[in-house]
Coordinates of N, CA, C and O in Angstrom, one line a residue:
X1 N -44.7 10.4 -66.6 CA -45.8 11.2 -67.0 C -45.3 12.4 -67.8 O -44.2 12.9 -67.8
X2 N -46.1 12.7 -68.3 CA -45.6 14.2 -69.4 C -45.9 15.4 -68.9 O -47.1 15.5 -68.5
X3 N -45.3 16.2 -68.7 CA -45.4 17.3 -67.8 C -45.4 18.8 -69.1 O -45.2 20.0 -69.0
X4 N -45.6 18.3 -70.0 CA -45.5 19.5 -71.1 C -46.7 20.2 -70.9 O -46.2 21.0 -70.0
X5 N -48.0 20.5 -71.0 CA -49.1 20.9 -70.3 C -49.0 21.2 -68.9 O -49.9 20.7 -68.2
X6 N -48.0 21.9 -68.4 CA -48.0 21.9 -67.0 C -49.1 23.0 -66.4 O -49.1 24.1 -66.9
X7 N -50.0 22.6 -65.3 CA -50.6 23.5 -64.8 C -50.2 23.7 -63.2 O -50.1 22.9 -62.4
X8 N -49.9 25.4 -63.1 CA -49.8 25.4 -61.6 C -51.2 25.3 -60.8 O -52.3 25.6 -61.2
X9 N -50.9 24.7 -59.3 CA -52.0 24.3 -58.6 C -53.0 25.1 -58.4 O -52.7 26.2 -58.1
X10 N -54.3 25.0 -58.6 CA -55.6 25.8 -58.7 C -56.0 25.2 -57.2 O -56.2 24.1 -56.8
X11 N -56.2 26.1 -56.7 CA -56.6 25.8 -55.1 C -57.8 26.6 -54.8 O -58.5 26.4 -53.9
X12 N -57.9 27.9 -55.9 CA -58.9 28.9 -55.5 C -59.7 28.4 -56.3 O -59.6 27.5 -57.1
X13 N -61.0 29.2 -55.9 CA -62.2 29.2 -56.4 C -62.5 30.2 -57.3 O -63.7 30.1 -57.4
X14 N -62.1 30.9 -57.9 CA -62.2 32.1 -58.6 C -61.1 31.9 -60.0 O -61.5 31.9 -61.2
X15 N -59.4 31.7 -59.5 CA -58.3 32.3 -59.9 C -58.2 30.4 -60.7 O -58.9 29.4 -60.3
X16 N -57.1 30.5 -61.9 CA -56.6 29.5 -62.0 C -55.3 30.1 -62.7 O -55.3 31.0 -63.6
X17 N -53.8 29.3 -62.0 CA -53.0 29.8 -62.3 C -52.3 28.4 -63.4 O -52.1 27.2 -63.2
X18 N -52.0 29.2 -64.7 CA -51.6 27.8 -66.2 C -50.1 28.6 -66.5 O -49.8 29.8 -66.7
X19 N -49.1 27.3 -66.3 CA -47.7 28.0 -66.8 C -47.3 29.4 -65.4 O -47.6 29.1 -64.2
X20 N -46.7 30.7 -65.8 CA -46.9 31.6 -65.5 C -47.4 32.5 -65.3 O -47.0 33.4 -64.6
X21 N -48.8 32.4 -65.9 CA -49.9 33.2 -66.5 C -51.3 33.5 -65.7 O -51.9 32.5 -66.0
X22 N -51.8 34.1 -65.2 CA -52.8 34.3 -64.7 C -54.2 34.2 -65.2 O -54.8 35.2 -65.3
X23 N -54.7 33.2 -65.5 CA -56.3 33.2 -66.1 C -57.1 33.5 -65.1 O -56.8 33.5 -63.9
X24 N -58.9 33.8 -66.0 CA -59.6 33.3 -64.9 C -60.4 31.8 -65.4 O -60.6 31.3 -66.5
X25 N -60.7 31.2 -63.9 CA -61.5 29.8 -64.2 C -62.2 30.3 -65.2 O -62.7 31.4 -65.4
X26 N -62.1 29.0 -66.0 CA -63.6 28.6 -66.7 C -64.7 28.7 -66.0 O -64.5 28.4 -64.8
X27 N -66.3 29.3 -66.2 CA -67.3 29.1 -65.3 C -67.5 27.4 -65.5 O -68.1 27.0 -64.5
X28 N -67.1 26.5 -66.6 CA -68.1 25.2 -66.5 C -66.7 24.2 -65.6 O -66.5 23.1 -65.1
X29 N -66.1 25.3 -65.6 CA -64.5 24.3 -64.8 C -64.5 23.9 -63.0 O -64.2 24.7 -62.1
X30 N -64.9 22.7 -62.7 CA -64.9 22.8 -61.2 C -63.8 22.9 -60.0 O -62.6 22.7 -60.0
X31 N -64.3 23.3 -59.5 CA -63.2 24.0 -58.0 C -62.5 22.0 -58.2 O -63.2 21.0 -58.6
X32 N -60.8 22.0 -57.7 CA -60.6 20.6 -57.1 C -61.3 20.4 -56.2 O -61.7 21.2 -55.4
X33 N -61.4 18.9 -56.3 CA -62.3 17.7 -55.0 C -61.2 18.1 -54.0 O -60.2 18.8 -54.1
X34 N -62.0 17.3 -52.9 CA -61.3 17.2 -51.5 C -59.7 15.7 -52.2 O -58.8 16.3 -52.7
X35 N -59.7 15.1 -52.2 CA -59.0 13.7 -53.0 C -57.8 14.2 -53.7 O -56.8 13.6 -53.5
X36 N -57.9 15.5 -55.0 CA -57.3 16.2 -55.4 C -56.5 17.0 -54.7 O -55.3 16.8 -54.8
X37 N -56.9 17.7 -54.0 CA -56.3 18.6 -52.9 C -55.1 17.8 -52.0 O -54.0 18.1 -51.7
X38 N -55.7 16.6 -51.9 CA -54.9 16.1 -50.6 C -53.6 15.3 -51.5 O -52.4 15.1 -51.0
X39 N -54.1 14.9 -53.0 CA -53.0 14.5 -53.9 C -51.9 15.5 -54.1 O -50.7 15.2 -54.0
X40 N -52.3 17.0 -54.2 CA -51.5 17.5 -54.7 C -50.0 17.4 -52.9 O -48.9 17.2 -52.7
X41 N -51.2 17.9 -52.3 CA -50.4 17.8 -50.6 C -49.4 16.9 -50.5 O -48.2 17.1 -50.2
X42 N -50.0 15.5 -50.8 CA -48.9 14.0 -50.4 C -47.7 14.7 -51.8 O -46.5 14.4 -52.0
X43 N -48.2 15.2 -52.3 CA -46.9 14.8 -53.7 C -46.0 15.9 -53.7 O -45.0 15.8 -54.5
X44 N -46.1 17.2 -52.8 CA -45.6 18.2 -52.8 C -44.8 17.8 -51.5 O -43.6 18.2 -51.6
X45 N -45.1 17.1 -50.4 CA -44.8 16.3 -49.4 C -43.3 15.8 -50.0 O -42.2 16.3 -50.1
X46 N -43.7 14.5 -50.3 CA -43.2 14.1 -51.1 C -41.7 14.3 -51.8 O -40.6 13.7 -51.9
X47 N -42.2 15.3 -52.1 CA -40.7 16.2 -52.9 C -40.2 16.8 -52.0 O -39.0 16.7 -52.0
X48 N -40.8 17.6 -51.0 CA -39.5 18.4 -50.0 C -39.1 17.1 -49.1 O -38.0 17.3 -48.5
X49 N -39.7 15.8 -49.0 CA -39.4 14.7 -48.1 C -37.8 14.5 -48.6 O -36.8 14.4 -47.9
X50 N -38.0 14.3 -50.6 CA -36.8 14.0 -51.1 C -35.5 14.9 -51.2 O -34.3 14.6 -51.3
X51 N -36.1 16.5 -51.0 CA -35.1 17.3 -50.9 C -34.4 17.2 -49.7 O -33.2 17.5 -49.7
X52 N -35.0 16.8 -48.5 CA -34.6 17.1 -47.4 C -34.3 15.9 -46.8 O -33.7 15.9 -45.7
X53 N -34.5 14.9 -47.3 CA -33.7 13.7 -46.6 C -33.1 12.7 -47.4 O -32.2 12.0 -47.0
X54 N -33.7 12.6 -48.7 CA -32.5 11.7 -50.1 C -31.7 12.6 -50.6 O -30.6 12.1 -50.7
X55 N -31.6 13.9 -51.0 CA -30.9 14.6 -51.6 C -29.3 14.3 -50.6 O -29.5 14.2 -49.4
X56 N -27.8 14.2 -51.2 CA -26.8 14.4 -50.3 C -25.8 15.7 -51.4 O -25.4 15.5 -52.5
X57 N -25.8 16.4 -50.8 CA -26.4 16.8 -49.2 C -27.7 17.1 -49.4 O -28.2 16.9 -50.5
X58 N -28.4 17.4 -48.5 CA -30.3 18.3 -48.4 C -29.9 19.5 -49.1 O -28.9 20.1 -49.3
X59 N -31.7 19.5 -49.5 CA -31.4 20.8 -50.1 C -32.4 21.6 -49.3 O -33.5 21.1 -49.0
X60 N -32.3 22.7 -49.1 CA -33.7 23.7 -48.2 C -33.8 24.7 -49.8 O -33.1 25.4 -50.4
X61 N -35.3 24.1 -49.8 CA -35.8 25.0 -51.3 C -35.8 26.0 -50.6 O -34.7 26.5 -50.6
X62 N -37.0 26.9 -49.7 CA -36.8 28.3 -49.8 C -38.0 29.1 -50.5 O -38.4 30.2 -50.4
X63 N -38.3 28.2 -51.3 CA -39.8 29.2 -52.4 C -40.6 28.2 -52.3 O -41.1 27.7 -53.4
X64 N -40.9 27.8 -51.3 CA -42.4 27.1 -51.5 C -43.6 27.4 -51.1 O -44.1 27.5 -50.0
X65 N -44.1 27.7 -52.4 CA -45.6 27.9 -52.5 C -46.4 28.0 -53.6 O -45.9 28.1 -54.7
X66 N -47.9 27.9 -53.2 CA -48.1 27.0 -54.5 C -48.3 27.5 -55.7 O -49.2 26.8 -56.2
X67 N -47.7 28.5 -56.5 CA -47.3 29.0 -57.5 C -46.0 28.2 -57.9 O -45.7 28.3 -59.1
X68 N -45.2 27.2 -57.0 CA -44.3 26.6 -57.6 C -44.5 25.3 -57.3 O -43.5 24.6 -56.9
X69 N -45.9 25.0 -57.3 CA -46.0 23.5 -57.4 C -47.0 23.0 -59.3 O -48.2 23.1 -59.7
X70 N -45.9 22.7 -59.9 CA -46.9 22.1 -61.1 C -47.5 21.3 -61.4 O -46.7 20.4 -61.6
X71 N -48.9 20.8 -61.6 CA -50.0 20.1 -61.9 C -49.4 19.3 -63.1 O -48.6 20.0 -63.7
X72 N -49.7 17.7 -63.8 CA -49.6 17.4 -65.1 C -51.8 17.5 -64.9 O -52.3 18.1 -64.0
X73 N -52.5 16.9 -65.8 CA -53.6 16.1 -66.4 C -53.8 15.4 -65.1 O -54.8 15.9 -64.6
X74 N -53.5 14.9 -64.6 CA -53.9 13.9 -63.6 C -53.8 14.6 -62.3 O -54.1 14.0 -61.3
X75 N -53.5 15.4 -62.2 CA -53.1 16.3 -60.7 C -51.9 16.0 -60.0 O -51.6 16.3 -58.8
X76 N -51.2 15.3 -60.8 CA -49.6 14.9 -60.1 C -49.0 16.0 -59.8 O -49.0 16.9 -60.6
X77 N -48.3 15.8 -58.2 CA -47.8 17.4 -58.6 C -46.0 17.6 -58.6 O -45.2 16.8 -58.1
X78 N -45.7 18.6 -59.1 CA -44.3 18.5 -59.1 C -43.4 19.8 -58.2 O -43.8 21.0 -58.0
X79 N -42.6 19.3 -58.0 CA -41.8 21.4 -57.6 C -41.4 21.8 -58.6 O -41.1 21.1 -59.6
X80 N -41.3 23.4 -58.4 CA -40.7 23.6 -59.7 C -39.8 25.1 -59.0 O -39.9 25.4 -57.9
X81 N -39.1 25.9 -59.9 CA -38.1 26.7 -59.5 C -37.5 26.8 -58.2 O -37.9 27.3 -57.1
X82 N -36.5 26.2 -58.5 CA -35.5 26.0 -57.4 C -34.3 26.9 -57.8 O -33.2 26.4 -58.1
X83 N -34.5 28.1 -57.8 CA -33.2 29.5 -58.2 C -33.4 29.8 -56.8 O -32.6 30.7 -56.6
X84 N -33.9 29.7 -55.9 CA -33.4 30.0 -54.6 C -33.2 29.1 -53.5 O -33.2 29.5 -52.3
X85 N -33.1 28.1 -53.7 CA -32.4 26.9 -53.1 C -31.3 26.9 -52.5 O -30.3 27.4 -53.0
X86 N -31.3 26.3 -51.5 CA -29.6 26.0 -50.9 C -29.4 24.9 -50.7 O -30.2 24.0 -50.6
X87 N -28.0 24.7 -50.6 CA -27.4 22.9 -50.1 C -27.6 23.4 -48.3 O -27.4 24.6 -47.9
X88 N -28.0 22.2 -47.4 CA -27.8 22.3 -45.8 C -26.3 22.1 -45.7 O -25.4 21.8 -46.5
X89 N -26.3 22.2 -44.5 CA -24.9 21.9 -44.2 C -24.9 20.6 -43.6 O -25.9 19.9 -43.6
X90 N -23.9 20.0 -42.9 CA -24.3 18.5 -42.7 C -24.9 18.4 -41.3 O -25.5 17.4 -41.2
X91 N -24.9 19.0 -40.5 CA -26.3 19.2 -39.7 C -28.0 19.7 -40.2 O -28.8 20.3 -39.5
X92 N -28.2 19.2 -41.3 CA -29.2 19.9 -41.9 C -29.3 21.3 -41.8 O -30.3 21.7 -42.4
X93 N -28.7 22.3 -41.3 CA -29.2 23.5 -41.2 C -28.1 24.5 -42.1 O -27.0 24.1 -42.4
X94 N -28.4 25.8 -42.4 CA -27.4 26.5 -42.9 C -27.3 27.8 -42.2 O -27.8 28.7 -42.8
X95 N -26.6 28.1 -40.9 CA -26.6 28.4 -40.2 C -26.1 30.1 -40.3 O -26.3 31.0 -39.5
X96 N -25.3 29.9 -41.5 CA -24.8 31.4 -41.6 C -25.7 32.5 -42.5 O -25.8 32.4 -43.7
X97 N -26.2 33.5 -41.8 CA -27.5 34.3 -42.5 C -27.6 34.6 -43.4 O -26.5 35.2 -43.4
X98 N -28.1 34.8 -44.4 CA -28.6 34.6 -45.0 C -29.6 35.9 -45.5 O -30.5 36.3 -44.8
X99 N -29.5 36.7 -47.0 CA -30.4 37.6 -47.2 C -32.2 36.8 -47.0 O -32.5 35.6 -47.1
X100 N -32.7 37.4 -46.9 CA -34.0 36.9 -46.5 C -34.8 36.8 -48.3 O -35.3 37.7 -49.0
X101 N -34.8 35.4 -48.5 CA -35.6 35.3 -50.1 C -37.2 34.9 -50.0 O -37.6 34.7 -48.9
X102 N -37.8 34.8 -51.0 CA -38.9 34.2 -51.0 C -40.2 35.1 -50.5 O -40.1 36.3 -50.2
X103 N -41.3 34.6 -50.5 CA -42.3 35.1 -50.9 C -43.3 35.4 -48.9 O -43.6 34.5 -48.0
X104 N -43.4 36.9 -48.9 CA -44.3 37.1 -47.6 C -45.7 36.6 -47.6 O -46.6 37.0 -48.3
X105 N -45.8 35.8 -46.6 CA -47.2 34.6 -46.2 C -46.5 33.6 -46.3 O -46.6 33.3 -45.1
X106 N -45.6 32.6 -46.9 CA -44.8 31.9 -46.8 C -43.4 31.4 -46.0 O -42.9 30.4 -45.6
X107 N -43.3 32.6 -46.2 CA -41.4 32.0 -45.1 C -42.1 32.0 -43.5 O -43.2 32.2 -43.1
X108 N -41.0 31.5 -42.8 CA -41.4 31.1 -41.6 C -40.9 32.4 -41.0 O -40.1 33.1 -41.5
X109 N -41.5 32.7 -39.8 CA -40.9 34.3 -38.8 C -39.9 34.1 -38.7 O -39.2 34.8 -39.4
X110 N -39.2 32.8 -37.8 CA -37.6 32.6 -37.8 C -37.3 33.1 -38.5 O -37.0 34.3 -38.1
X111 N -37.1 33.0 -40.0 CA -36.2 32.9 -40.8 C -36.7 34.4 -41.4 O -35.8 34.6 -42.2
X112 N -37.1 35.0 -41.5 CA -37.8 36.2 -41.8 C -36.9 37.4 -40.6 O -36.2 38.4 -41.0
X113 N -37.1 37.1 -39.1 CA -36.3 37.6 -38.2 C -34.8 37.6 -37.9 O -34.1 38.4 -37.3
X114 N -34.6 36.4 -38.5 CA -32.9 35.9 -38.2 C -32.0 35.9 -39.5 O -30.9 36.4 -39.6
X115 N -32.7 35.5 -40.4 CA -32.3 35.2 -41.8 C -31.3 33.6 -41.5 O -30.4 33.1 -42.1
X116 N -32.0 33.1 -40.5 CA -31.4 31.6 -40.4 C -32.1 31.0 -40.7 O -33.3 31.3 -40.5
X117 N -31.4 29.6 -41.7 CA -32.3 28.9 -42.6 C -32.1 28.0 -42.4 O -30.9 27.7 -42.5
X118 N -32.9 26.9 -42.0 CA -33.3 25.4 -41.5 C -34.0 24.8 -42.4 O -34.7 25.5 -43.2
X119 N -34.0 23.2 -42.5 CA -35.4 22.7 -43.3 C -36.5 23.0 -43.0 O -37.4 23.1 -43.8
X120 N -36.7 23.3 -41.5 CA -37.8 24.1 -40.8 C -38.6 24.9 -41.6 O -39.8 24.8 -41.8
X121 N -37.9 25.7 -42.1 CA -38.2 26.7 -42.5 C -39.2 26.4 -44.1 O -40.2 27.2 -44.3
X122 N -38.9 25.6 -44.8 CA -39.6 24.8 -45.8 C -40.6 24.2 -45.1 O -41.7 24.1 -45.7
X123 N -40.5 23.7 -43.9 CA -42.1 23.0 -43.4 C -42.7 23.7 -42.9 O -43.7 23.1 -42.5
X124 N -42.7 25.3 -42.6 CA -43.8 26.3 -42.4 C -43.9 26.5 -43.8 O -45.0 26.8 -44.2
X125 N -43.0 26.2 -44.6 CA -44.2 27.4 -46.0 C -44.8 26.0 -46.4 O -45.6 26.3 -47.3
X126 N -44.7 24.6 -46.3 CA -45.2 23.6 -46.8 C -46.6 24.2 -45.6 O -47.6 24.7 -46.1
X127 N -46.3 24.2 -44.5 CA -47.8 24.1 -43.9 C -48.6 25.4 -44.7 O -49.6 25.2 -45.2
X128 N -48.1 26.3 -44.7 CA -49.1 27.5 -45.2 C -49.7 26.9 -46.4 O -51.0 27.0 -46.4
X129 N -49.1 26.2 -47.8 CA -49.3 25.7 -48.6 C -51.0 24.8 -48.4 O -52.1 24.9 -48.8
X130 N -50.2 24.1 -47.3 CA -51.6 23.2 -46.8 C -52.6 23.6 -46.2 O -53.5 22.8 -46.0
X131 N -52.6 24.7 -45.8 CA -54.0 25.6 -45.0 C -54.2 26.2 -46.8 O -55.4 26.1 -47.0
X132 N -53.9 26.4 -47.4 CA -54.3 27.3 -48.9 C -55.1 26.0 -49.3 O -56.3 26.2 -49.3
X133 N -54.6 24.6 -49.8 CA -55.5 23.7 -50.0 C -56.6 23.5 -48.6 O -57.7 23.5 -49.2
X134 N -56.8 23.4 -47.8 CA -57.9 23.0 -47.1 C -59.1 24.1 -47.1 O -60.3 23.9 -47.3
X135 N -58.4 25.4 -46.8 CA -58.9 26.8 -47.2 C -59.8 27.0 -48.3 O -61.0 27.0 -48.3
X136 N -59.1 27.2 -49.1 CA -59.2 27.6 -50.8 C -58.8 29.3 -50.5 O -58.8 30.0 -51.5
X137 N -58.5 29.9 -49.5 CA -57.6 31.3 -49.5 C -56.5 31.3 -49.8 O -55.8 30.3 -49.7
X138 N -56.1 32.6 -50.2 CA -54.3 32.6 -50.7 C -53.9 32.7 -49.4 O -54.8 32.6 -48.5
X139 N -52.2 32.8 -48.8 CA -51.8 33.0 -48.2 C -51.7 34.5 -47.6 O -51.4 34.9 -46.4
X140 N -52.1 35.3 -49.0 CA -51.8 37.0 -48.2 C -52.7 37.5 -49.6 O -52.3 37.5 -50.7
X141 N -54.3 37.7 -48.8 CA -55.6 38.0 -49.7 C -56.0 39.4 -49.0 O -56.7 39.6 -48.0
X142 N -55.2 40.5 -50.2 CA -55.7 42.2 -49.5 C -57.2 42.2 -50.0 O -57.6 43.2 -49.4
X143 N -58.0 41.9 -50.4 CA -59.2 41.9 -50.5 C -60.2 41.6 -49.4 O -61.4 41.6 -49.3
X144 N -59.3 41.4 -48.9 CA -60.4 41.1 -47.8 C -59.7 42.1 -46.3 O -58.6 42.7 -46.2
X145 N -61.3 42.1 -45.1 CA -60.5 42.8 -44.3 C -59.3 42.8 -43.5 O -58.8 41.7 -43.5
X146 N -58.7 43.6 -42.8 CA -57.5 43.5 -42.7 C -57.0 42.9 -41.6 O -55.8 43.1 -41.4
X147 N -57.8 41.9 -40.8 CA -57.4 40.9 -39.8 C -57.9 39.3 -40.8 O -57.5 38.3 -40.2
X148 N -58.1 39.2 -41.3 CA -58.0 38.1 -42.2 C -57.4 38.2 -43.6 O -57.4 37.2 -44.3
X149 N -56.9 39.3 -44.0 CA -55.9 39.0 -45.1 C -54.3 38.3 -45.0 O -53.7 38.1 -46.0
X150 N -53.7 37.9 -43.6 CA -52.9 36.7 -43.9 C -53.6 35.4 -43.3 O -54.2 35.3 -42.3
X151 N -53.4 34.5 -44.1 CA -54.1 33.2 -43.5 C -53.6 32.7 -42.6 O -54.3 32.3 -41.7
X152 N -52.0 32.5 -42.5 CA -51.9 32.0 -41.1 C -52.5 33.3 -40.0 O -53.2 32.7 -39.2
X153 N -52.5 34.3 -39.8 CA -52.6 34.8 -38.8 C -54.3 34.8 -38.3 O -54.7 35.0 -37.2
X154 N -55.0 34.6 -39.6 CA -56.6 34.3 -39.5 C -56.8 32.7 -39.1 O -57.9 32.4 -38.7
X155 N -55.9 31.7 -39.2 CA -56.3 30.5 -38.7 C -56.0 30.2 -37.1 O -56.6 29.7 -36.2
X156 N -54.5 31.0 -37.3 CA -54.3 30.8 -35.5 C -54.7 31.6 -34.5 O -54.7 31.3 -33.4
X157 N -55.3 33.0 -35.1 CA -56.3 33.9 -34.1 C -57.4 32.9 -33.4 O -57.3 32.8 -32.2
X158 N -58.5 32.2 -34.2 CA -59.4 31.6 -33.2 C -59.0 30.5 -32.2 O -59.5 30.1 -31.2
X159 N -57.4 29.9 -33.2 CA -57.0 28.8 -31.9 C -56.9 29.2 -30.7 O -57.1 28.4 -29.8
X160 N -56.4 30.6 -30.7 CA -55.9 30.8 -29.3 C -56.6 30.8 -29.0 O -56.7 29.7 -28.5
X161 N -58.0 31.6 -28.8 CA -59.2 32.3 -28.5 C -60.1 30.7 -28.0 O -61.2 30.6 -27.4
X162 N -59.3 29.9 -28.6 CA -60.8 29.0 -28.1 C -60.3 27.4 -27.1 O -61.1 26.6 -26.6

């Protein structure tokens, strides 16, 4: 497929992010379907599946989120910037610490507190990813008040609670 028209994932309802660049939606442009959403998920899947278990050695991306997942025309989705990537070690893990990279709402606490980096650590920012698609909130939305401006901390508050 041709990926020259690349669009990054539009998950919001308001924002649509093309290339680098920050637009706003079209008003006649619709929010993605539920179908879309879940495409872009399996295919972002997908890719950290291949970093982390075909690549030799694994690779632990480290920046995932969905600013660095690219859309083609069809909603295929791809990764994209991998400048903060690492090789694992042959235990999957990269155990020696590590400056702390990547983007806050995304990284996992581990790795935020330790600066130890696991694949783990890519399948918390994969899940944050996937609460942003089921959502349609960003990960870290100051507009709003200040117990619901991070999403994980606004989705697992009522878990406990209930």
């Amino acid at each position: 497929k041709e990926y020259r028209r690349q669009r990054q994932m539009c998950i919001r309802d308001r924002t649509k992010l093309v290339s680098a660049f920050k637009t706003e939606r079209k008003p006649d442009e619709p929010v993605l379907d539920w179908y879309s959403r879940m495409k872009i998920a399996s295919n972002a899947a997908k890719g950290l599946w291949y970093l982390h278990d075909k690549a030799n050695p694994s690779v632990i991306y480290r920046d995932l989120k969905s600013a660095n997942i690219l859309l083609d025309n069809d909603n295929n989705a791809k990764l994209s910037d991998y400048g903060l990537a690492k090789l694992a070690g042959k235990d999957k893990t990269n155990i020696v610490p590590t400056r702390v990279m990547g983007n806050y709402g995304y990284s996992a606490p581990e790795y935020v507190r330790t600066g130890n980096l696991t694949l783990k650590s890519d399948v918390y920012s994969f899940g944050v990813v996937l609460l942003e698609l089921i959502t349609g909130r960003r990960a870290i939305d100051t507009t709003r008040p200040h117990d619901e401006q991070n999403l994980v901390s606004w989705v697992y508050t009522p878990l406990i609670w209930t």
